[in-house]
Amino acid sequence: VAQVGTHLRDDYSPAGLLRFSLLFFLIWWAWLGHTNFSTRFDTDDLIQRALTALQIFLVAVMAINATGALDSRDSAGFAAAYSAMRFVLVAQYWRARPIRQARALTSRYATGAGIAASLWLISAVVPSPARYWIWLLASIIDIGTPIVFTQHLIDVPHDAAHLPERYGLFSIILLGESMVAVMTGMGHQEYWSTAAASSALLGMGLVFTIWWWYFDSAQAVAERHLRTRQDAVRFHVWSYAHLPLYLGIAVAGVGVEHAITTVTQGPLHATEAWIFGAAIVAVMGALTLIATMSSPDRTRRLSLVPHGVVMVIAAVLLQV
């Protein structure tokens, strides 16, 4: 995540945002594939550990190739490493096929992930712009497979407590990256002016509010038991709502760094301000949706309003 964000810090523009969003999605989806498998099948033998170690290595390869343009050899290497990660996931699901209750799930998930992984691998040797169309098709298959086979969420559910905890830990990673961005912005100041100190405090307050909203008010990491199809649909919405949340936190963190770094030179440029504002809106919308999927209580949803007001005020002050 930090490696991909480096390019966004240098190119906080619509083009840089598009590139960052695509690579970030693949990082998140690779993490999600491993997490979903691990919370369903609590295997801890030597083979599983070896496959996990291989996935960690492939993540490092993805990071190494995360600095180039989308039409470069680096992006082809990134796609190839991602493809290899997905093939490892296919092997993990194939190992779980002997479990009778999970045989349909493992077969279909392995097939969907295998087809998508093959397309990602092919895209590594296909020049742009044809490469991008293959990415789109592979992404549709990756995202669509769990949705098409929603019934399996009920037949072979995740661990109700462990899976939300894993989402929460990924949120902590991103919030930590945002705090690093605040520190980096502070480090660019030659002296502590009132504007610089205020921007740093606003940036930290923004990160703190997101943390408070997510873990407390939205109850995002509460246990998620899946007993009916309605529960499964709500789970899908809750799960996929984390993508704009995570993406928004990462993009907003870079925006905070830019705001603190340039505070003595004036407000953010118009394009940067729009990107930063859109990231804040994405975070607020995703948190509201996550809260709605976590608790149907209208009173609790109304309690989210103060957090939103604080975030809007902090975001506006950071830009002026």
CSV table of C-alpha atoms in Angstrom, one decimal:
chain,number,residue,atom,x,y,z
A,1,VAL,CA,0.0,0.0,0.0
A,2,ALA,CA,2.8,2.4,0.9
A,3,GLN,CA,4.7,1.6,-2.3
A,4,VAL,CA,1.6,2.3,-4.5
A,5,GLY,CA,0.9,5.5,-2.6
A,6,THR,CA,4.4,6.8,-3.4
A,7,HIS,CA,3.4,7.4,-7.0
A,8,LEU,CA,0.1,9.2,-5.9
A,9,ARG,CA,2.1,11.6,-3.8
A,10,ASP,CA,4.1,12.6,-6.8
A,11,ASP,CA,1.0,12.8,-9.1
A,12,TYR,CA,-2.0,13.9,-7.1
A,13,SER,CA,-4.1,14.2,-10.3
A,14,PRO,CA,-7.0,12.4,-12.0
A,15,ALA,CA,-4.5,10.3,-13.9
A,16,GLY,CA,-2.6,9.5,-10.8
A,17,LEU,CA,-5.8,8.7,-8.9
A,18,LEU,CA,-6.9,6.3,-11.7
A,19,ARG,CA,-3.6,4.4,-11.6
A,20,PHE,CA,-3.6,4.3,-7.8
A,21,SER,CA,-7.2,3.1,-7.6
A,22,LEU,CA,-6.6,0.1,-10.0
A,23,LEU,CA,-3.4,-1.1,-8.3
A,24,PHE,CA,-4.9,-0.5,-4.8
A,25,PHE,CA,-8.0,-2.6,-5.8
A,26,LEU,CA,-5.8,-5.5,-6.8
A,27,ILE,CA,-3.8,-5.3,-3.6
A,28,TRP,CA,-7.1,-5.3,-1.6
A,29,TRP,CA,-8.6,-8.1,-3.6
A,30,ALA,CA,-5.5,-10.2,-3.2
A,31,TRP,CA,-5.6,-9.7,0.5
A,32,LEU,CA,-9.3,-10.4,0.6
A,33,GLY,CA,-8.9,-13.7,-1.2
A,34,HIS,CA,-6.4,-15.0,1.3
A,35,THR,CA,-8.5,-13.6,4.2
A,36,ASN,CA,-11.8,-15.1,3.1
A,37,PHE,CA,-10.1,-18.5,2.6
A,38,SER,CA,-8.4,-18.4,6.0
A,39,THR,CA,-11.5,-17.5,7.9
A,40,ARG,CA,-13.4,-20.4,6.4
A,41,PHE,CA,-10.8,-23.1,6.5
A,42,ASP,CA,-8.6,-23.0,9.6
A,43,THR,CA,-5.8,-25.0,8.1
A,44,ASP,CA,-2.4,-24.6,9.7
A,45,ASP,CA,-0.3,-27.4,8.3
A,46,LEU,CA,3.1,-27.1,6.6
A,47,ILE,CA,1.7,-26.9,3.1
A,48,GLN,CA,-0.7,-24.0,4.1
A,49,ARG,CA,2.2,-22.2,5.7
A,50,ALA,CA,4.4,-22.7,2.6
A,51,LEU,CA,1.6,-21.3,0.4
A,52,THR,CA,1.2,-18.3,2.7
A,53,ALA,CA,4.9,-17.6,2.6
A,54,LEU,CA,4.7,-17.8,-1.2
A,55,GLN,CA,1.9,-15.3,-1.2
A,56,ILE,CA,3.9,-12.9,1.0
A,57,PHE,CA,6.8,-13.1,-1.5
A,58,LEU,CA,4.4,-12.4,-4.4
A,59,VAL,CA,3.1,-9.4,-2.6
A,60,ALA,CA,6.7,-8.1,-2.4
A,61,VAL,CA,7.0,-8.7,-6.2
A,62,MET,CA,3.8,-6.7,-6.7
A,63,ALA,CA,5.2,-3.9,-4.6
A,64,ILE,CA,8.4,-3.8,-6.6
A,65,ASN,CA,6.4,-3.4,-9.8
A,66,ALA,CA,4.0,-0.8,-8.5
A,67,THR,CA,6.0,2.3,-9.5
A,68,GLY,CA,5.7,2.4,-13.3
A,69,ALA,CA,2.9,3.6,-15.6
A,70,LEU,CA,0.0,1.3,-16.5
A,71,ASP,CA,1.4,0.7,-20.0
A,72,SER,CA,4.9,-0.1,-18.8
A,73,ARG,CA,6.7,-3.4,-18.1
A,74,ASP,CA,6.3,-2.7,-14.4
A,75,SER,CA,2.5,-2.9,-14.6
A,76,ALA,CA,2.8,-6.1,-16.6
A,77,GLY,CA,5.0,-7.5,-13.8
A,78,PHE,CA,2.5,-6.4,-11.3
A,79,ALA,CA,-0.3,-8.2,-13.1
A,80,ALA,CA,1.8,-11.3,-13.5
A,81,ALA,CA,2.6,-11.4,-9.7
A,82,TYR,CA,-1.1,-10.8,-8.9
A,83,SER,CA,-2.0,-13.6,-11.2
A,84,ALA,CA,0.4,-15.9,-9.4
A,85,MET,CA,-1.1,-15.0,-6.1
A,86,ARG,CA,-4.5,-15.9,-7.4
A,87,PHE,CA,-3.2,-19.3,-8.7
A,88,VAL,CA,-1.9,-19.9,-5.1
A,89,LEU,CA,-5.5,-19.2,-3.9
A,90,VAL,CA,-6.8,-21.7,-6.5
A,91,ALA,CA,-4.5,-24.3,-5.0
A,92,GLN,CA,-5.7,-23.6,-1.5
A,93,TYR,CA,-9.3,-24.0,-2.5
A,94,TRP,CA,-8.5,-27.2,-4.4
A,95,ARG,CA,-6.9,-28.6,-1.3
A,96,ALA,CA,-10.2,-28.0,0.6
A,97,ARG,CA,-12.3,-29.9,-1.9
A,98,PRO,CA,-12.4,-33.1,0.1
A,99,ILE,CA,-14.6,-31.3,2.7
A,100,ARG,CA,-18.0,-32.5,1.5
A,101,GLN,CA,-20.0,-29.5,2.7
A,102,ALA,CA,-17.6,-27.1,1.0
A,103,ARG,CA,-17.1,-29.0,-2.2
A,104,ALA,CA,-19.4,-26.9,-4.3
A,105,LEU,CA,-17.9,-23.6,-3.0
A,106,THR,CA,-14.3,-24.7,-3.4
A,107,SER,CA,-14.9,-26.0,-6.9
A,108,ARG,CA,-16.7,-22.8,-8.1
A,109,TYR,CA,-14.4,-20.4,-6.3
A,110,ALA,CA,-11.3,-22.2,-7.6
A,111,THR,CA,-12.8,-22.1,-11.2
A,112,GLY,CA,-13.7,-18.4,-11.0
A,113,ALA,CA,-10.3,-17.4,-9.5
A,114,GLY,CA,-8.5,-19.7,-12.0
A,115,ILE,CA,-10.1,-18.1,-15.1
A,116,ALA,CA,-9.5,-14.6,-13.8
A,117,ALA,CA,-5.9,-15.4,-12.9
A,118,SER,CA,-5.3,-16.8,-16.4
A,119,LEU,CA,-6.6,-13.6,-17.9
A,120,TRP,CA,-4.3,-11.5,-15.6
A,121,LEU,CA,-1.4,-13.6,-16.7
A,122,ILE,CA,-2.2,-13.2,-20.4
A,123,SER,CA,-2.5,-9.5,-19.9
A,124,ALA,CA,1.1,-9.4,-18.9
A,125,VAL,CA,2.2,-10.1,-22.4
A,126,VAL,CA,-0.5,-8.1,-24.2
A,127,PRO,CA,0.3,-4.5,-25.1
A,128,SER,CA,-2.0,-1.6,-24.1
A,129,PRO,CA,-4.7,-0.7,-24.7
A,130,ALA,CA,-5.9,-4.3,-25.3
A,131,ARG,CA,-4.3,-5.1,-21.9
A,132,TYR,CA,-6.8,-2.8,-20.1
A,133,TRP,CA,-9.8,-4.6,-21.6
A,134,ILE,CA,-8.4,-8.0,-20.4
A,135,TRP,CA,-8.0,-6.4,-16.9
A,136,LEU,CA,-11.7,-5.3,-17.0
A,137,LEU,CA,-12.9,-8.7,-17.9
A,138,ALA,CA,-10.8,-10.4,-15.3
A,139,SER,CA,-11.9,-7.9,-12.6
A,140,ILE,CA,-15.6,-8.6,-13.5
A,141,ILE,CA,-15.0,-12.3,-13.0
A,142,ASP,CA,-13.1,-11.8,-9.7
A,143,ILE,CA,-15.8,-9.6,-8.2
A,144,GLY,CA,-18.7,-11.5,-9.7
A,145,THR,CA,-17.8,-15.0,-8.5
A,146,PRO,CA,-18.7,-14.4,-4.8
A,147,ILE,CA,-21.9,-12.5,-5.8
A,148,VAL,CA,-23.2,-15.2,-8.2
A,149,PHE,CA,-22.6,-17.9,-5.6
A,150,THR,CA,-24.0,-16.0,-2.6
A,151,GLN,CA,-25.8,-19.1,-1.3
A,152,HIS,CA,-22.4,-20.5,-0.3
A,153,LEU,CA,-22.0,-17.7,2.3
A,154,ILE,CA,-24.8,-19.4,4.2
A,155,ASP,CA,-23.8,-23.0,3.5
A,156,VAL,CA,-20.1,-22.5,4.3
A,157,PRO,CA,-19.9,-19.2,6.4
A,158,HIS,CA,-16.9,-17.3,7.4
A,159,ASP,CA,-15.9,-17.1,11.0
A,160,ALA,CA,-18.4,-14.6,12.4
A,161,ALA,CA,-15.8,-12.8,14.6
A,162,HIS,CA,-12.5,-13.3,12.9
A,163,LEU,CA,-13.4,-12.0,9.5
A,164,PRO,CA,-14.6,-8.5,10.7
A,165,GLU,CA,-11.5,-8.4,12.9
A,166,ARG,CA,-9.3,-8.8,9.8
A,167,TYR,CA,-11.2,-6.0,8.0
A,168,GLY,CA,-10.6,-3.8,11.1
A,169,LEU,CA,-6.8,-4.6,11.0
A,170,PHE,CA,-6.6,-3.6,7.4
A,171,SER,CA,-8.4,-0.3,8.3
A,172,ILE,CA,-5.7,0.2,11.1
A,173,ILE,CA,-3.0,-0.2,8.5
A,174,LEU,CA,-4.5,2.5,6.3
A,175,LEU,CA,-5.1,4.8,9.2
A,176,GLY,CA,-1.5,4.3,10.2
A,177,GLU,CA,-0.4,5.2,6.7
A,178,SER,CA,-2.5,8.4,7.0
A,179,MET,CA,-0.8,9.2,10.3
A,180,VAL,CA,2.6,8.7,8.6
A,181,ALA,CA,1.4,11.2,5.9
A,182,VAL,CA,0.7,13.7,8.6
A,183,MET,CA,4.1,13.2,10.1
A,184,THR,CA,5.7,13.5,6.6
A,185,GLY,CA,3.9,16.8,6.0
A,186,MET,CA,5.0,18.1,9.3
A,187,GLY,CA,8.6,17.1,8.5
A,188,HIS,CA,8.6,19.4,5.4
A,189,GLN,CA,8.1,22.5,7.6
A,190,GLU,CA,11.2,24.5,8.3
A,191,TYR,CA,9.6,26.2,11.3
A,192,TRP,CA,6.3,25.8,13.2
A,193,SER,CA,3.9,28.5,12.2
A,194,THR,CA,0.3,28.7,13.4
A,195,ALA,CA,-1.0,27.5,10.0
A,196,ALA,CA,1.4,24.5,10.0
A,197,ALA,CA,0.5,23.5,13.5
A,198,SER,CA,-3.2,23.9,12.8
A,199,SER,CA,-3.0,21.8,9.6
A,200,ALA,CA,-1.2,19.0,11.4
A,201,LEU,CA,-3.8,19.0,14.2
A,202,LEU,CA,-6.7,19.0,11.7
A,203,GLY,CA,-5.1,16.1,9.8
A,204,MET,CA,-4.7,14.1,12.9
A,205,GLY,CA,-8.2,14.9,14.0
A,206,LEU,CA,-9.5,13.8,10.6
A,207,VAL,CA,-7.8,10.4,11.0
A,208,PHE,CA,-9.0,10.1,14.6
A,209,THR,CA,-12.6,10.8,13.6
A,210,ILE,CA,-12.5,8.1,10.9
A,211,TRP,CA,-11.2,5.6,13.4
A,212,TRP,CA,-13.8,6.5,16.0
A,213,TRP,CA,-16.6,6.4,13.4
A,214,TYR,CA,-15.5,3.0,12.0
A,215,PHE,CA,-14.8,1.1,15.2
A,216,ASP,CA,-17.3,2.6,17.6
A,217,SER,CA,-20.3,4.3,16.0
A,218,ALA,CA,-20.5,2.2,12.8
A,219,GLN,CA,-19.8,-1.1,14.7
A,220,ALA,CA,-17.9,-2.2,11.6
A,221,VAL,CA,-16.1,-5.1,13.3
A,222,ALA,CA,-19.1,-6.5,15.1
A,223,GLU,CA,-19.7,-10.3,14.6
A,224,ARG,CA,-21.5,-11.1,11.3
A,225,HIS,CA,-23.5,-14.2,11.5
A,226,LEU,CA,-25.0,-15.4,8.1
A,227,ARG,CA,-28.1,-17.4,8.5
A,228,THR,CA,-30.4,-16.2,5.7
A,229,ARG,CA,-30.0,-14.9,2.2
A,230,GLN,CA,-30.8,-11.4,3.5
A,231,ASP,CA,-27.8,-11.7,5.9
A,232,ALA,CA,-25.6,-12.8,2.9
A,233,VAL,CA,-26.7,-9.8,0.8
A,234,ARG,CA,-26.0,-7.4,3.7
A,235,PHE,CA,-22.6,-9.0,4.1
A,236,HIS,CA,-21.8,-8.5,0.4
A,237,VAL,CA,-22.7,-4.8,0.7
A,238,TRP,CA,-20.8,-4.5,4.0
A,239,SER,CA,-17.7,-6.1,2.5
A,240,TYR,CA,-17.6,-4.2,-0.8
A,241,ALA,CA,-18.3,-0.9,0.9
A,242,HIS,CA,-14.9,-1.3,2.4
A,243,LEU,CA,-13.2,-0.7,-1.0
A,244,PRO,CA,-14.3,3.0,-1.3
A,245,LEU,CA,-13.6,3.4,2.4
A,246,TYR,CA,-10.1,2.0,2.1
A,247,LEU,CA,-9.5,3.9,-1.1
A,248,GLY,CA,-10.8,7.1,0.3
A,249,ILE,CA,-8.7,6.8,3.5
A,250,ALA,CA,-5.5,6.3,1.4
A,251,VAL,CA,-6.3,9.1,-1.0
A,252,ALA,CA,-7.3,11.5,1.7
A,253,GLY,CA,-4.1,10.7,3.6
A,254,VAL,CA,-2.0,11.9,0.7
A,255,GLY,CA,-4.2,15.0,0.4
A,256,VAL,CA,-3.6,15.8,4.1
A,257,GLU,CA,0.1,15.4,3.5
A,258,HIS,CA,-0.1,17.9,0.6
A,259,ALA,CA,-2.2,20.3,2.6
A,260,ILE,CA,0.3,20.3,5.5
A,261,THR,CA,3.3,20.5,3.2
A,262,THR,CA,2.1,23.5,1.2
A,263,VAL,CA,0.2,25.3,4.0
A,264,THR,CA,2.7,28.2,4.0
A,265,GLN,CA,2.3,28.6,0.2
A,266,GLY,CA,-1.5,28.8,0.1
A,267,PRO,CA,-4.4,26.4,-0.3
A,268,LEU,CA,-4.4,23.2,-2.4
A,269,HIS,CA,-4.7,23.6,-6.1
A,270,ALA,CA,-8.2,23.2,-7.4
A,271,THR,CA,-7.7,19.7,-8.9
A,272,GLU,CA,-6.0,18.5,-5.7
A,273,ALA,CA,-8.8,20.0,-3.6
A,274,TRP,CA,-11.5,18.2,-5.7
A,275,ILE,CA,-9.7,14.9,-5.3
A,276,PHE,CA,-9.3,15.4,-1.6
A,277,GLY,CA,-12.9,16.4,-1.2
A,278,ALA,CA,-14.1,13.4,-3.2
A,279,ALA,CA,-12.0,11.1,-1.0
A,280,ILE,CA,-13.7,12.5,2.1
A,281,VAL,CA,-17.1,12.1,0.6
A,282,ALA,CA,-16.3,8.5,-0.4
A,283,VAL,CA,-15.2,7.7,3.2
A,284,MET,CA,-18.3,9.3,4.7
A,285,GLY,CA,-20.6,7.5,2.3
A,286,ALA,CA,-18.9,4.1,2.8
A,287,LEU,CA,-18.9,4.5,6.6
A,288,THR,CA,-22.6,5.3,6.5
A,289,LEU,CA,-23.3,2.2,4.4
A,290,ILE,CA,-21.2,0.0,6.6
A,291,ALA,CA,-23.1,1.3,9.6
A,292,THR,CA,-26.4,0.6,8.0
A,293,MET,CA,-25.4,-2.9,7.1
A,294,SER,CA,-24.1,-3.4,10.7
A,295,SER,CA,-27.1,-2.1,12.6
A,296,PRO,CA,-30.7,-1.5,11.3
A,297,ASP,CA,-31.2,0.9,14.3
A,298,ARG,CA,-32.1,4.3,12.9
A,299,THR,CA,-31.2,6.0,16.2
A,300,ARG,CA,-27.7,4.6,15.9
A,301,ARG,CA,-27.4,5.9,12.3
A,302,LEU,CA,-28.5,9.4,13.4
A,303,SER,CA,-25.6,9.2,15.9
A,304,LEU,CA,-23.2,9.2,13.0
A,305,VAL,CA,-24.1,12.8,12.1
A,306,PRO,CA,-21.6,14.5,14.5
A,307,HIS,CA,-18.7,12.5,13.0
A,308,GLY,CA,-19.7,13.6,9.5
A,309,VAL,CA,-19.9,17.2,10.6
A,310,VAL,CA,-16.4,17.0,12.2
A,311,MET,CA,-14.9,15.4,9.1
A,312,VAL,CA,-16.4,18.1,6.8
A,313,ILE,CA,-15.2,21.0,8.9
A,314,ALA,CA,-11.7,19.5,9.2
A,315,ALA,CA,-11.5,18.8,5.5
A,316,VAL,CA,-12.7,22.3,4.6
A,317,LEU,CA,-10.3,24.0,7.0
A,318,LEU,CA,-7.4,21.9,5.7
A,319,GLN,CA,-8.0,23.2,2.2
A,320,VAL,CA,-8.2,26.9,3.2
